[in-house]
mmCIF file of C-alpha atoms and ligand atoms in Angstrom:
data_model
loop_
_atom_site.group_PDB
_atom_site.id
_atom_site.type_symbol
_atom_site.label_atom_id
_atom_site.label_comp_id
_atom_site.label_asym_id
_atom_site.label_seq_id
_atom_site.Cartn_x
_atom_site.Cartn_y
_atom_site.Cartn_z
ATOM 1 C CA MET N 22 -150.659 72.205 129.369
ATOM 2 C CA ILE N 23 -147.006 71.745 128.481
ATOM 3 C CA HIS N 24 -144.007 72.454 130.690
ATOM 4 C CA THR N 25 -141.874 75.079 129.032
ATOM 5 C CA PRO N 26 -139.104 77.444 130.121
ATOM 6 C CA LEU N 27 -140.484 80.124 127.768
ATOM 7 C CA ASP N 28 -143.140 82.708 128.543
ATOM 8 C CA VAL N 29 -144.886 81.933 125.269
ATOM 9 C CA GLU N 30 -147.888 84.201 125.798
ATOM 10 C CA ARG N 31 -145.536 87.160 126.219
ATOM 11 C CA ILE N 32 -143.400 86.068 123.273
ATOM 12 C CA ARG N 33 -146.503 85.906 121.067
ATOM 13 C CA GLN N 34 -147.045 89.623 121.650
ATOM 14 C CA ASP N 35 -143.838 90.199 119.664
ATOM 15 C CA PHE N 36 -145.424 88.810 116.479
ATOM 16 C CA PRO N 37 -147.955 91.078 114.781
ATOM 17 C CA LEU N 38 -149.378 88.176 112.738
ATOM 18 C CA LEU N 39 -150.123 86.201 115.887
ATOM 19 C CA VAL N 40 -151.953 88.970 117.711
ATOM 20 C CA THR N 41 -153.899 90.346 114.739
ATOM 21 C CA PRO N 42 -157.034 88.426 113.735
ATOM 22 C CA PHE N 43 -156.625 86.711 110.366
ATOM 23 C CA LYS N 44 -159.903 86.286 108.491
ATOM 24 C CA GLY N 45 -161.472 87.484 111.743
ATOM 25 C CA ARG N 46 -159.992 84.718 113.914
ATOM 26 C CA PRO N 47 -156.684 83.793 115.559
ATOM 27 C CA LEU N 48 -154.100 82.348 113.191
ATOM 28 C CA HIS N 49 -152.386 79.053 114.040
ATOM 29 C CA TYR N 50 -149.023 79.244 112.324
ATOM 30 C CA LEU N 51 -147.540 75.756 112.102
ATOM 31 C CA ASP N 52 -145.370 76.427 109.081
ATOM 32 C CA SER N 53 -142.063 77.723 110.433
ATOM 33 C CA ALA N 54 -140.126 75.154 108.391
ATOM 34 C CA VAL N 55 -141.319 77.055 105.330
ATOM 35 C CA SER N 56 -140.510 80.424 106.832
ATOM 36 C CA GLY N 57 -140.174 81.630 110.401
ATOM 37 C CA LEU N 58 -142.175 84.658 111.526
ATOM 38 C CA MET N 59 -140.208 87.844 112.186
ATOM 39 C CA PRO N 60 -140.444 89.438 115.624
ATOM 40 C CA LYS N 61 -141.402 93.107 115.839
ATOM 41 C CA VAL N 62 -137.866 94.156 116.820
ATOM 42 C CA ALA N 63 -136.495 92.792 113.538
ATOM 43 C CA ILE N 64 -139.340 94.287 111.479
ATOM 44 C CA GLU N 65 -138.731 97.641 113.163
ATOM 45 C CA ARG N 66 -134.965 97.355 112.697
ATOM 46 C CA MET N 67 -135.479 96.832 108.981
ATOM 47 C CA ALA N 68 -137.890 99.781 108.781
ATOM 48 C CA ARG N 69 -135.460 102.022 110.688
ATOM 49 C CA TYR N 70 -132.692 101.227 108.248
ATOM 50 C CA GLN N 71 -134.971 101.958 105.277
ATOM 51 C CA ALA N 72 -136.303 105.168 106.831
ATOM 52 C CA LEU N 73 -133.271 106.732 108.484
ATOM 53 C CA GLU N 74 -130.069 104.896 107.593
ATOM 54 C CA HIS N 75 -130.506 103.881 103.978
ATOM 55 C CA THR N 76 -127.566 104.121 101.574
ATOM 56 C CA ASN N 77 -125.001 101.685 100.175
ATOM 57 C CA VAL N 78 -122.162 99.908 101.984
ATOM 58 C CA HIS N 79 -118.406 99.627 101.492
ATOM 59 C CA ARG N 80 -118.277 102.766 99.385
ATOM 60 C CA GLY N 81 -118.376 106.457 99.965
ATOM 61 C CA VAL N 82 -116.873 108.467 102.769
ATOM 62 C CA SER N 83 -120.161 109.878 104.027
ATOM 63 C CA THR N 84 -121.045 109.275 107.654
ATOM 64 C CA LEU N 85 -124.285 107.677 106.442
ATOM 65 C CA SER N 86 -122.418 105.165 104.318
ATOM 66 C CA GLN N 87 -119.863 104.419 107.019
ATOM 67 C CA GLU N 88 -122.615 103.820 109.565
ATOM 68 C CA ALA N 89 -124.526 101.539 107.171
ATOM 69 C CA THR N 90 -121.321 99.583 106.607
ATOM 70 C CA ASP N 91 -120.774 99.298 110.370
ATOM 71 C CA HIS N 92 -124.315 97.946 110.918
ATOM 72 C CA PHE N 93 -123.960 95.561 107.978
ATOM 73 C CA GLU N 94 -120.630 94.210 109.227
ATOM 74 C CA ALA N 95 -121.955 94.024 112.802
ATOM 75 C CA ALA N 96 -124.700 91.733 111.474
ATOM 76 C CA ARG N 97 -122.029 89.520 109.870
ATOM 77 C CA GLU N 98 -120.359 89.321 113.263
ATOM 78 C CA LYS N 99 -123.704 88.190 114.759
ATOM 79 C CA VAL N 100 -123.866 85.362 112.224
ATOM 80 C CA ARG N 101 -120.298 84.453 113.154
ATOM 81 C CA GLY N 102 -121.364 84.252 116.783
ATOM 82 C CA LEU N 103 -124.478 82.227 115.909
ATOM 83 C CA LEU N 104 -122.370 79.550 114.212
ATOM 84 C CA ASN N 105 -119.347 79.980 116.485
ATOM 85 C CA ALA N 106 -117.198 80.508 113.386
ATOM 86 C CA PRO N 107 -113.608 81.507 114.190
ATOM 87 C CA SER N 108 -113.743 84.675 112.106
ATOM 88 C CA ALA N 109 -116.304 86.933 110.409
ATOM 89 C CA LYS N 110 -114.090 86.628 107.328
ATOM 90 C CA SER N 111 -115.453 83.077 107.051
ATOM 91 C CA ILE N 112 -119.033 84.340 106.696
ATOM 92 C CA VAL N 113 -120.236 85.133 103.175
ATOM 93 C CA TRP N 114 -123.614 86.818 102.717
ATOM 94 C CA THR N 115 -125.854 85.085 100.200
ATOM 95 C CA ARG N 116 -129.542 85.289 99.277
ATOM 96 C CA GLY N 117 -130.148 82.105 101.253
ATOM 97 C CA ALA N 118 -129.160 78.469 101.654
ATOM 98 C CA THR N 119 -129.851 77.698 97.991
ATOM 99 C CA GLU N 120 -127.546 80.411 96.736
ATOM 100 C CA ALA N 121 -124.867 79.430 99.245
ATOM 101 C CA ILE N 122 -124.853 75.821 97.992
ATOM 102 C CA ASN N 123 -124.741 77.001 94.386
ATOM 103 C CA LEU N 124 -121.793 79.230 95.292
ATOM 104 C CA VAL N 125 -119.865 76.264 96.692
ATOM 105 C CA ALA N 126 -120.799 74.027 93.745
ATOM 106 C CA GLN N 127 -119.819 76.614 91.160
ATOM 107 C CA SER N 128 -116.710 78.020 92.825
ATOM 108 C CA TRP N 129 -115.203 75.200 94.901
ATOM 109 C CA GLY N 130 -116.807 72.384 92.892
ATOM 110 C CA ARG N 131 -115.727 73.498 89.452
ATOM 111 C CA THR N 132 -112.189 73.976 90.704
ATOM 112 C CA HIS N 133 -111.879 70.629 92.460
ATOM 113 C CA LEU N 134 -114.060 68.103 90.641
ATOM 114 C CA LYS N 135 -113.237 66.263 87.473
ATOM 115 C CA THR N 136 -114.468 63.241 85.544
ATOM 116 C CA GLY N 137 -115.009 60.175 87.721
ATOM 117 C CA ASP N 138 -114.908 62.077 91.026
ATOM 118 C CA GLU N 139 -117.726 61.350 93.443
ATOM 119 C CA ILE N 140 -120.182 63.527 95.318
ATOM 120 C CA LEU N 141 -121.931 61.779 98.193
ATOM 121 C CA LEU N 142 -125.299 63.156 99.327
ATOM 122 C CA SER N 143 -127.713 61.888 101.935
ATOM 123 C CA ALA N 144 -131.056 60.373 100.932
ATOM 124 C CA MET N 145 -132.919 63.103 102.804
ATOM 125 C CA GLU N 146 -131.561 66.204 101.068
ATOM 126 C CA HIS N 147 -133.718 69.158 100.052
ATOM 127 C CA HIS N 148 -133.580 69.823 96.299
ATOM 128 C CA ALA N 149 -131.323 72.778 97.144
ATOM 129 C CA ASN N 150 -128.574 70.316 98.070
ATOM 130 C CA ILE N 151 -129.179 67.977 95.128
ATOM 131 C CA VAL N 152 -129.753 69.991 91.971
ATOM 132 C CA PRO N 153 -126.635 72.229 92.165
ATOM 133 C CA TRP N 154 -124.523 69.050 92.451
ATOM 134 C CA GLN N 155 -126.340 67.370 89.579
ATOM 135 C CA LEU N 156 -125.688 70.405 87.386
ATOM 136 C CA LEU N 157 -122.026 70.348 88.347
ATOM 137 C CA ALA N 158 -121.731 66.565 87.946
ATOM 138 C CA GLN N 159 -123.169 66.765 84.422
ATOM 139 C CA GLU N 160 -120.760 69.537 83.551
ATOM 140 C CA VAL N 161 -117.573 67.866 84.805
ATOM 141 C CA GLY N 162 -118.502 64.174 84.532
ATOM 142 C CA ALA N 163 -118.640 63.511 88.274
ATOM 143 C CA ILE N 164 -120.773 60.771 89.851
ATOM 144 C CA LEU N 165 -123.507 61.315 92.450
ATOM 145 C CA LYS N 166 -123.876 58.694 95.181
ATOM 146 C CA VAL N 167 -126.387 58.505 98.017
ATOM 147 C CA ILE N 168 -126.206 57.631 101.725
ATOM 148 C CA PRO N 169 -129.365 55.521 102.228
ATOM 149 C CA MET N 170 -131.940 55.922 104.997
ATOM 150 C CA ASP N 171 -134.176 53.506 106.850
ATOM 151 C CA ALA N 172 -137.918 53.295 107.418
ATOM 152 C CA ASN N 173 -137.639 55.425 110.559
ATOM 153 C CA GLY N 174 -136.199 58.310 108.564
ATOM 154 C CA GLU N 175 -132.614 57.914 109.813
ATOM 155 C CA LEU N 176 -129.465 57.653 107.719
ATOM 156 C CA ILE N 177 -127.901 54.189 107.481
ATOM 157 C CA LEU N 178 -124.285 54.912 108.326
ATOM 158 C CA ASP N 179 -123.002 51.351 108.872
ATOM 159 C CA HIS N 180 -121.301 51.316 105.479
ATOM 160 C CA LEU N 181 -120.257 54.958 105.397
ATOM 161 C CA ASP N 182 -116.588 53.961 105.258
ATOM 162 C CA ARG N 183 -117.264 52.119 102.028
ATOM 163 C CA LEU N 184 -119.588 54.761 100.592
ATOM 164 C CA ILE N 185 -116.868 57.385 101.008
ATOM 165 C CA THR N 186 -114.147 56.304 98.617
ATOM 166 C CA GLU N 187 -110.785 57.682 97.542
ATOM 167 C CA ARG N 188 -112.716 59.421 94.727
ATOM 168 C CA THR N 189 -115.188 61.178 97.014
ATOM 169 C CA ARG N 190 -114.485 64.891 96.902
ATOM 170 C CA LEU N 191 -117.539 66.208 98.687
ATOM 171 C CA VAL N 192 -120.120 64.923 101.146
ATOM 172 C CA GLY N 193 -123.323 66.982 101.355
ATOM 173 C CA VAL N 194 -125.616 66.387 104.305
ATOM 174 C CA VAL N 195 -128.617 68.138 105.759
ATOM 175 C CA HIS N 196 -128.203 68.857 109.479
ATOM 176 C CA VAL N 197 -131.960 68.623 110.177
ATOM 177 C CA SER N 198 -134.342 67.156 107.597
ATOM 178 C CA ASN N 199 -137.090 69.578 106.551
ATOM 179 C CA VAL N 200 -139.479 66.660 106.031
ATOM 180 C CA LEU N 201 -138.643 64.252 108.836
ATOM 181 C CA GLY N 202 -137.109 66.445 111.518
ATOM 182 C CA THR N 203 -134.231 63.947 111.731
ATOM 183 C CA VAL N 204 -131.098 65.438 113.290
ATOM 184 C CA ASN N 205 -128.156 63.875 111.480
ATOM 185 C CA PRO N 206 -124.905 62.940 113.275
ATOM 186 C CA VAL N 207 -122.971 65.506 111.304
ATOM 187 C CA LYS N 208 -119.822 65.367 113.403
ATOM 188 C CA ALA N 209 -119.343 61.634 112.794
ATOM 189 C CA ILE N 210 -120.003 62.095 109.073
ATOM 190 C CA VAL N 211 -117.432 64.901 108.932
ATOM 191 C CA GLN N 212 -114.840 62.693 110.653
ATOM 192 C CA ALA N 213 -115.451 59.823 108.222
ATOM 193 C CA ALA N 214 -115.251 62.175 105.214
ATOM 194 C CA HIS N 215 -112.087 63.886 106.423
ATOM 195 C CA ALA N 216 -110.437 60.495 106.957
ATOM 196 C CA LYS N 217 -110.719 60.031 103.189
ATOM 197 C CA GLY N 218 -109.802 63.620 102.325
ATOM 198 C CA ALA N 219 -113.343 64.697 101.303
ATOM 199 C CA VAL N 220 -114.813 68.041 102.307
ATOM 200 C CA VAL N 221 -118.267 68.315 103.904
ATOM 201 C CA LEU N 222 -121.024 70.802 103.225
ATOM 202 C CA VAL N 223 -123.761 70.898 105.842
ATOM 203 C CA ASP N 224 -127.178 72.288 104.942
ATOM 204 C CA GLY N 225 -128.238 73.944 108.169
ATOM 205 C CA ALA N 226 -131.417 75.614 106.874
ATOM 206 C CA GLN N 227 -133.629 73.703 109.339
ATOM 207 C CA ALA N 228 -131.025 73.338 112.070
ATOM 208 C CA VAL N 229 -130.259 76.941 112.995
ATOM 209 C CA PRO N 230 -133.853 77.682 114.107
ATOM 210 C CA HIS N 231 -133.848 74.696 116.485
ATOM 211 C CA LEU N 232 -130.321 73.963 117.752
ATOM 212 C CA ALA N 233 -127.203 75.754 118.906
ATOM 213 C CA VAL N 234 -124.730 75.209 116.056
ATOM 214 C CA ASP N 235 -120.950 75.168 116.464
ATOM 215 C CA VAL N 236 -119.119 74.837 113.150
ATOM 216 C CA GLN N 237 -115.767 74.504 114.906
ATOM 217 C CA ASP N 238 -116.984 71.579 116.949
ATOM 218 C CA LEU N 239 -118.610 69.965 113.892
ATOM 219 C CA ASP N 240 -115.396 70.682 111.971
ATOM 220 C CA CYS N 241 -117.471 70.917 108.754
ATOM 221 C CA ASP N 242 -115.936 72.708 105.788
ATOM 222 C CA PHE N 243 -119.055 74.583 104.675
ATOM 223 C CA TYR N 244 -122.287 75.371 106.519
ATOM 224 C CA VAL N 245 -125.248 77.178 104.941
ATOM 225 C CA PHE N 246 -128.551 78.614 106.144
ATOM 226 C CA SER N 247 -131.333 81.041 105.184
ATOM 227 C CA GLY N 248 -132.312 84.057 107.265
ATOM 228 C CA HIS N 249 -136.048 83.661 106.746
ATOM 229 C CA LYS N 250 -136.075 80.291 108.517
ATOM 230 C CA LEU N 251 -134.405 81.969 111.487
ATOM 231 C CA SER N 252 -137.095 84.587 112.104
ATOM 232 C CA GLY N 253 -135.310 86.942 109.730
ATOM 233 C CA PRO N 254 -136.324 88.416 106.390
ATOM 234 C CA THR N 255 -136.238 86.709 103.005
ATOM 235 C CA GLY N 256 -133.424 87.498 100.578
ATOM 236 C CA ILE N 257 -130.579 86.981 103.041
ATOM 237 C CA GLY N 258 -128.632 83.951 104.179
ATOM 238 C CA ALA N 259 -125.073 82.936 104.769
ATOM 239 C CA LEU N 260 -122.326 80.563 103.860
ATOM 240 C CA TYR N 261 -119.707 79.637 106.432
ATOM 241 C CA GLY N 262 -116.540 78.246 104.890
ATOM 242 C CA LYS N 263 -113.191 77.349 106.397
ATOM 243 C CA LYS N 264 -110.914 80.263 105.673
ATOM 244 C CA SER N 265 -108.286 78.186 103.848
ATOM 245 C CA LEU N 266 -110.966 76.885 101.475
ATOM 246 C CA LEU N 267 -112.589 80.276 100.876
ATOM 247 C CA ASP N 268 -109.185 81.879 100.294
ATOM 248 C CA ALA N 269 -108.373 79.340 97.580
ATOM 249 C CA MET N 270 -111.772 79.557 95.838
ATOM 250 C CA PRO N 271 -112.298 81.778 92.788
ATOM 251 C CA PRO N 272 -115.158 84.316 92.682
ATOM 252 C CA TRP N 273 -118.355 83.023 91.108
ATOM 253 C CA HIS N 274 -120.130 86.321 90.364
ATOM 254 C CA GLY N 275 -118.227 89.333 89.073
ATOM 255 C CA GLY N 276 -118.990 93.022 89.467
ATOM 256 C CA GLY N 277 -118.558 95.944 91.798
ATOM 257 C CA ASN N 278 -117.790 95.615 95.503
ATOM 258 C CA MET N 279 -115.523 92.566 95.064
ATOM 259 C CA ILE N 280 -112.467 93.821 93.168
ATOM 260 C CA LEU N 281 -109.104 95.297 94.090
ATOM 261 C CA SER N 282 -108.393 96.601 90.593
ATOM 262 C CA VAL N 283 -109.884 96.414 87.126
ATOM 263 C CA THR N 284 -108.055 97.065 83.874
ATOM 264 C CA TRP N 285 -108.935 95.991 80.338
ATOM 265 C CA GLU N 286 -106.366 93.243 80.732
ATOM 266 C CA GLY N 287 -107.984 91.723 83.789
ATOM 267 C CA SER N 288 -109.128 92.172 87.391
ATOM 268 C CA THR N 289 -107.846 91.310 90.824
ATOM 269 C CA PHE N 290 -110.150 90.504 93.677
ATOM 270 C CA MET N 291 -110.647 91.325 97.324
ATOM 271 C CA PRO N 292 -110.067 88.572 99.874
ATOM 272 C CA ALA N 293 -112.973 86.458 101.158
ATOM 273 C CA PRO N 294 -115.722 87.134 101.954
ATOM 274 C CA GLN N 295 -115.946 90.234 99.713
ATOM 275 C CA LYS N 296 -114.764 88.423 96.583
ATOM 276 C CA PHE N 297 -117.986 86.387 96.741
ATOM 277 C CA GLU N 298 -120.275 89.386 97.274
ATOM 278 C CA ALA N 299 -120.448 91.142 93.917
ATOM 279 C CA GLY N 300 -122.918 94.002 93.619
ATOM 280 C CA THR N 301 -125.059 95.712 96.221
ATOM 281 C CA PRO N 302 -125.951 93.223 98.973
ATOM 282 C CA PRO N 303 -129.314 92.965 100.774
ATOM 283 C CA ILE N 304 -128.285 95.485 103.438
ATOM 284 C CA ALA N 305 -131.578 96.023 105.271
ATOM 285 C CA GLN N 306 -132.151 92.267 105.321
ATOM 286 C CA ALA N 307 -128.715 91.538 106.785
ATOM 287 C CA ILE N 308 -129.164 94.148 109.522
ATOM 288 C CA ALA N 309 -132.668 92.852 110.338
ATOM 289 C CA LEU N 310 -131.339 89.285 110.469
ATOM 290 C CA GLY N 311 -128.830 90.521 113.039
ATOM 291 C CA ALA N 312 -131.773 91.810 115.118
ATOM 292 C CA SER N 313 -133.523 88.419 114.785
ATOM 293 C CA ILE N 314 -130.396 86.629 115.978
ATOM 294 C CA ASP N 315 -130.205 88.949 119.011
ATOM 295 C CA TYR N 316 -133.874 88.242 119.725
ATOM 296 C CA LEU N 317 -133.386 84.460 119.582
ATOM 297 C CA LYS N 318 -130.253 84.663 121.702
ATOM 298 C CA GLY N 319 -132.286 86.625 124.224
ATOM 299 C CA LEU N 320 -134.762 83.745 124.449
ATOM 300 C CA GLY N 321 -131.917 81.212 124.578
ATOM 301 C CA PHE N 322 -131.456 78.329 122.153
ATOM 302 C CA GLU N 323 -131.664 75.762 124.949
ATOM 303 C CA ALA N 324 -134.977 77.161 126.139
ATOM 304 C CA ILE N 325 -136.258 77.259 122.539
ATOM 305 C CA ALA N 326 -135.275 73.604 122.039
ATOM 306 C CA ALA N 327 -136.879 72.566 125.345
ATOM 307 C CA HIS N 328 -140.121 74.353 124.500
ATOM 308 C CA GLU N 329 -140.299 72.913 121.007
ATOM 309 C CA HIS N 330 -139.513 69.446 122.306
ATOM 310 C CA ALA N 331 -142.336 69.575 124.864
ATOM 311 C CA LEU N 332 -144.776 70.760 122.212
ATOM 312 C CA LEU N 333 -143.524 68.133 119.756
ATOM 313 C CA GLU N 334 -144.133 65.329 122.267
ATOM 314 C CA CYS N 335 -147.617 66.554 123.025
ATOM 315 C CA ALA N 336 -148.514 67.057 119.340
ATOM 316 C CA THR N 337 -147.081 63.663 118.329
ATOM 317 C CA ALA N 338 -149.032 61.761 120.980
ATOM 318 C CA ARG N 339 -152.269 63.491 120.039
ATOM 319 C CA LEU N 340 -151.778 63.093 116.286
ATOM 320 C CA LEU N 341 -151.204 59.372 116.668
ATOM 321 C CA GLU N 342 -154.706 59.095 118.157
ATOM 322 C CA VAL N 343 -156.241 60.232 114.842
ATOM 323 C CA PRO N 344 -157.442 57.083 113.032
ATOM 324 C CA GLY N 345 -155.349 56.240 109.962
ATOM 325 C CA LEU N 346 -152.645 58.855 110.670
ATOM 326 C CA LYS N 347 -149.008 57.895 110.183
ATOM 327 C CA ILE N 348 -146.022 60.081 110.981
ATOM 328 C CA LEU N 349 -142.986 59.871 108.701
ATOM 329 C CA GLY N 350 -139.734 60.368 110.583
ATOM 330 C CA ASN N 351 -139.631 59.069 114.129
ATOM 331 C CA GLN N 352 -136.067 59.568 115.255
ATOM 332 C CA GLU N 353 -135.664 59.894 118.998
ATOM 333 C CA GLY N 354 -134.700 63.492 119.734
ATOM 334 C CA LYS N 355 -135.772 64.786 116.317
ATOM 335 C CA ALA N 356 -136.514 68.464 115.679
ATOM 336 C CA ALA N 357 -140.032 69.882 115.855
ATOM 337 C CA VAL N 358 -141.178 68.961 112.365
ATOM 338 C CA ILE N 359 -144.056 66.511 111.932
ATOM 339 C CA SER N 360 -144.831 65.115 108.493
ATOM 340 C CA PHE N 361 -147.828 62.847 108.296
ATOM 341 C CA VAL N 362 -150.138 61.058 105.945
ATOM 342 C CA LEU N 363 -153.773 60.269 106.603
ATOM 343 C CA GLU N 364 -155.160 57.132 105.015
ATOM 344 C CA GLY N 365 -157.494 57.870 102.106
ATOM 345 C CA VAL N 366 -157.000 61.659 102.103
ATOM 346 C CA HIS N 367 -154.650 63.644 99.877
ATOM 347 C CA PRO N 368 -152.417 66.086 101.801
ATOM 348 C CA HIS N 369 -153.693 68.957 99.644
ATOM 349 C CA ASP N 370 -157.239 68.291 100.875
ATOM 350 C CA ILE N 371 -155.949 68.205 104.449
ATOM 351 C CA GLY N 372 -154.082 71.477 103.903
ATOM 352 C CA SER N 373 -157.192 73.148 102.452
ATOM 353 C CA ILE N 374 -159.474 72.029 105.284
ATOM 354 C CA LEU N 375 -156.911 73.139 107.860
ATOM 355 C CA ASP N 376 -156.658 76.458 106.067
ATOM 356 C CA HIS N 377 -160.427 76.941 106.630
ATOM 357 C CA GLU N 378 -159.660 76.483 110.320
ATOM 358 C CA ASN N 379 -156.905 79.141 110.111
ATOM 359 C CA VAL N 380 -154.275 76.457 110.680
ATOM 360 C CA VAL N 381 -151.274 77.035 108.405
ATOM 361 C CA VAL N 382 -149.359 73.888 107.467
ATOM 362 C CA ARG N 383 -147.479 72.833 104.367
ATOM 363 C CA ALA N 384 -148.857 70.142 102.070
ATOM 364 C CA GLY N 385 -146.717 68.861 99.232
ATOM 365 C CA HIS N 386 -143.393 67.232 98.498
ATOM 366 C CA HIS N 387 -141.458 69.832 100.509
ATOM 367 C CA CYS N 388 -138.798 70.154 97.769
ATOM 368 C CA ALA N 389 -137.645 66.665 98.717
ATOM 369 C CA GLN N 390 -139.068 64.357 96.072
ATOM 370 C CA PRO N 391 -136.505 61.591 96.763
ATOM 371 C CA VAL N 392 -137.779 61.484 100.360
ATOM 372 C CA MET N 393 -141.375 61.145 99.098
ATOM 373 C CA ARG N 394 -140.268 58.312 96.797
ATOM 374 C CA HIS N 395 -138.471 56.584 99.675
ATOM 375 C CA PHE N 396 -141.694 56.514 101.692
ATOM 376 C CA GLN N 397 -143.773 55.812 98.565
ATOM 377 C CA VAL N 398 -146.088 58.762 99.083
ATOM 378 C CA PRO N 399 -146.818 61.586 96.618
ATOM 379 C CA ALA N 400 -146.819 64.197 99.358
ATOM 380 C CA THR N 401 -147.262 64.725 103.075
ATOM 381 C CA THR N 402 -148.841 67.285 105.363
ATOM 382 C CA ARG N 403 -146.242 68.944 107.552
ATOM 383 C CA ALA N 404 -146.780 70.821 110.796
ATOM 384 C CA SER N 405 -143.654 72.583 112.022
ATOM 385 C CA LEU N 406 -143.434 74.049 115.490
ATOM 386 C CA ALA N 407 -141.573 77.063 116.786
ATOM 387 C CA TYR N 408 -140.876 78.855 120.041
ATOM 388 C CA PHE N 409 -143.992 81.043 119.625
ATOM 389 C CA ASN N 410 -146.432 78.139 119.221
ATOM 390 C CA HIS N 411 -148.640 77.262 122.150
ATOM 391 C CA ALA N 412 -150.872 74.320 123.014
ATOM 392 C CA GLU N 413 -153.876 76.065 121.380
ATOM 393 C CA ASP N 414 -152.132 75.674 118.013
ATOM 394 C CA VAL N 415 -151.951 71.929 118.539
ATOM 395 C CA ASP N 416 -155.618 71.920 119.663
ATOM 396 C CA ALA N 417 -156.589 73.739 116.452
ATOM 397 C CA LEU N 418 -154.577 71.278 114.343
ATOM 398 C CA LEU N 419 -156.351 68.350 115.969
ATOM 399 C CA ARG N 420 -159.794 69.989 115.601
ATOM 400 C CA GLY N 421 -159.046 70.475 111.907
ATOM 401 C CA LEU N 422 -157.929 66.878 111.453
ATOM 402 C CA HIS N 423 -161.088 65.574 113.113
ATOM 403 C CA LYS N 424 -163.050 67.702 110.593
ATOM 404 C CA VAL N 425 -161.025 66.060 107.824
ATOM 405 C CA ARG N 426 -161.988 62.643 109.210
ATOM 406 C CA GLU N 427 -165.656 63.663 109.381
ATOM 407 C CA ILE N 428 -165.610 64.798 105.746
ATOM 408 C CA PHE N 429 -163.609 61.899 104.330
ATOM 409 C CA GLY N 430 -164.855 59.181 106.680
HETATM 410 N N1 PLP V 19 -132.369 73.237 102.756
HETATM 411 C C1 PLP V 19 -133.397 72.885 103.538
HETATM 412 C C2 PLP V 19 -133.245 71.738 104.485
HETATM 413 C C3 PLP V 19 -134.604 73.576 103.467
HETATM 414 O O1 PLP V 19 -135.624 73.229 104.244
HETATM 415 C C4 PLP V 19 -134.708 74.661 102.566
HETATM 416 C C5 PLP V 19 -135.980 75.388 102.431
HETATM 417 O O2 PLP V 19 -137.033 74.870 102.690
HETATM 418 C C6 PLP V 19 -133.597 74.996 101.790
HETATM 419 C C7 PLP V 19 -132.443 74.266 101.915
HETATM 420 C C8 PLP V 19 -133.632 76.123 100.827
HETATM 421 O O3 PLP V 19 -133.784 77.332 101.479
HETATM 422 P P1 PLP V 19 -133.966 78.682 100.649
HETATM 423 O O4 PLP V 19 -135.133 78.438 99.711
HETATM 424 O O5 PLP V 19 -134.277 79.699 101.684
HETATM 425 O O6 PLP V 19 -132.702 78.931 99.928
#
């Protein structure tokens, strides 16, 4: 039994995958860090758009097109509200967090970085917030530096003042680690970076599903996330950028939907965010993401966090009773992500045995190979909890792990 403000059994009815037998049995979905499940209201919203409202946006005078544009822009406004951004003009639709980071690297980065400039990233970044900067650094001759972390899975910030130098142009930091669940002190990092004139990009892919985010309070320059981690569909995500930065950035993709005029001599572009949204956007996905945001707001982010925290405490205590099990990432107040290793057993074997038990977890390097190297493991097994998980999911995880112990001794 856990104490929770959420009526989880009712909430579970909103998720077709949780109430439909999978391989003839209940499914235990402990993989929300990979992708969050979509509630029925969002699935139905997407279907309604496809069935009855489908057309293109920002073009055409038809009522159908105008209504699609209204729904699409209303969804942008919902993202604005989610992040407490000052204006919807600061919200750029992207395919996800990865594309949003690439947009910043290619548009802002190419404009502002030159040989010898420094990019400072944390030691716990997802590849999505490493590789775009490496590509850029190679192109312009910039230098990548790393904020180290300790054995507990927390950033070592004692020397941040020295790590951020006069040459640091950008600091990239993950808000919540997808491997460790660590919640980074983003506001303090932003203050330190701004004191040296560097801008800060925050990767919020794993934060938005767990915490209330306020980009104005954080004062970050860029914030990115993916819709599918927020109980929305794949193929949609967003970039928040401070308006002054977005206004000064050049487009990175060219095409329709982003221009003011085109002649053979050259083109002029619409203001942000449209200048970054060339081509037909993922309209149904954006509208469905809006429905997911409404759904989560209805549950309440505080209640979601309280529920996940209670489940995390219970799962952590029980996991630590499994002989030879070690959890990586033990920050006090971390988000509901548990990565672990089990002595003598490869995470892939654990993942396969759990799969037989209908327990879905992720086994692998989690697109964070530097984190694996830090802890000197090839991979981990990761159970990630969400607002729709109940104690039975933790029971099933533990049953599966005891099977693993029986098989591997
Ligand atoms: N950043 C973090 C922390 C993530 O966990 C992920 C996905 O796992 C990403 C970025 C990339 O997200 P996407 O593949 O949806 O672009």
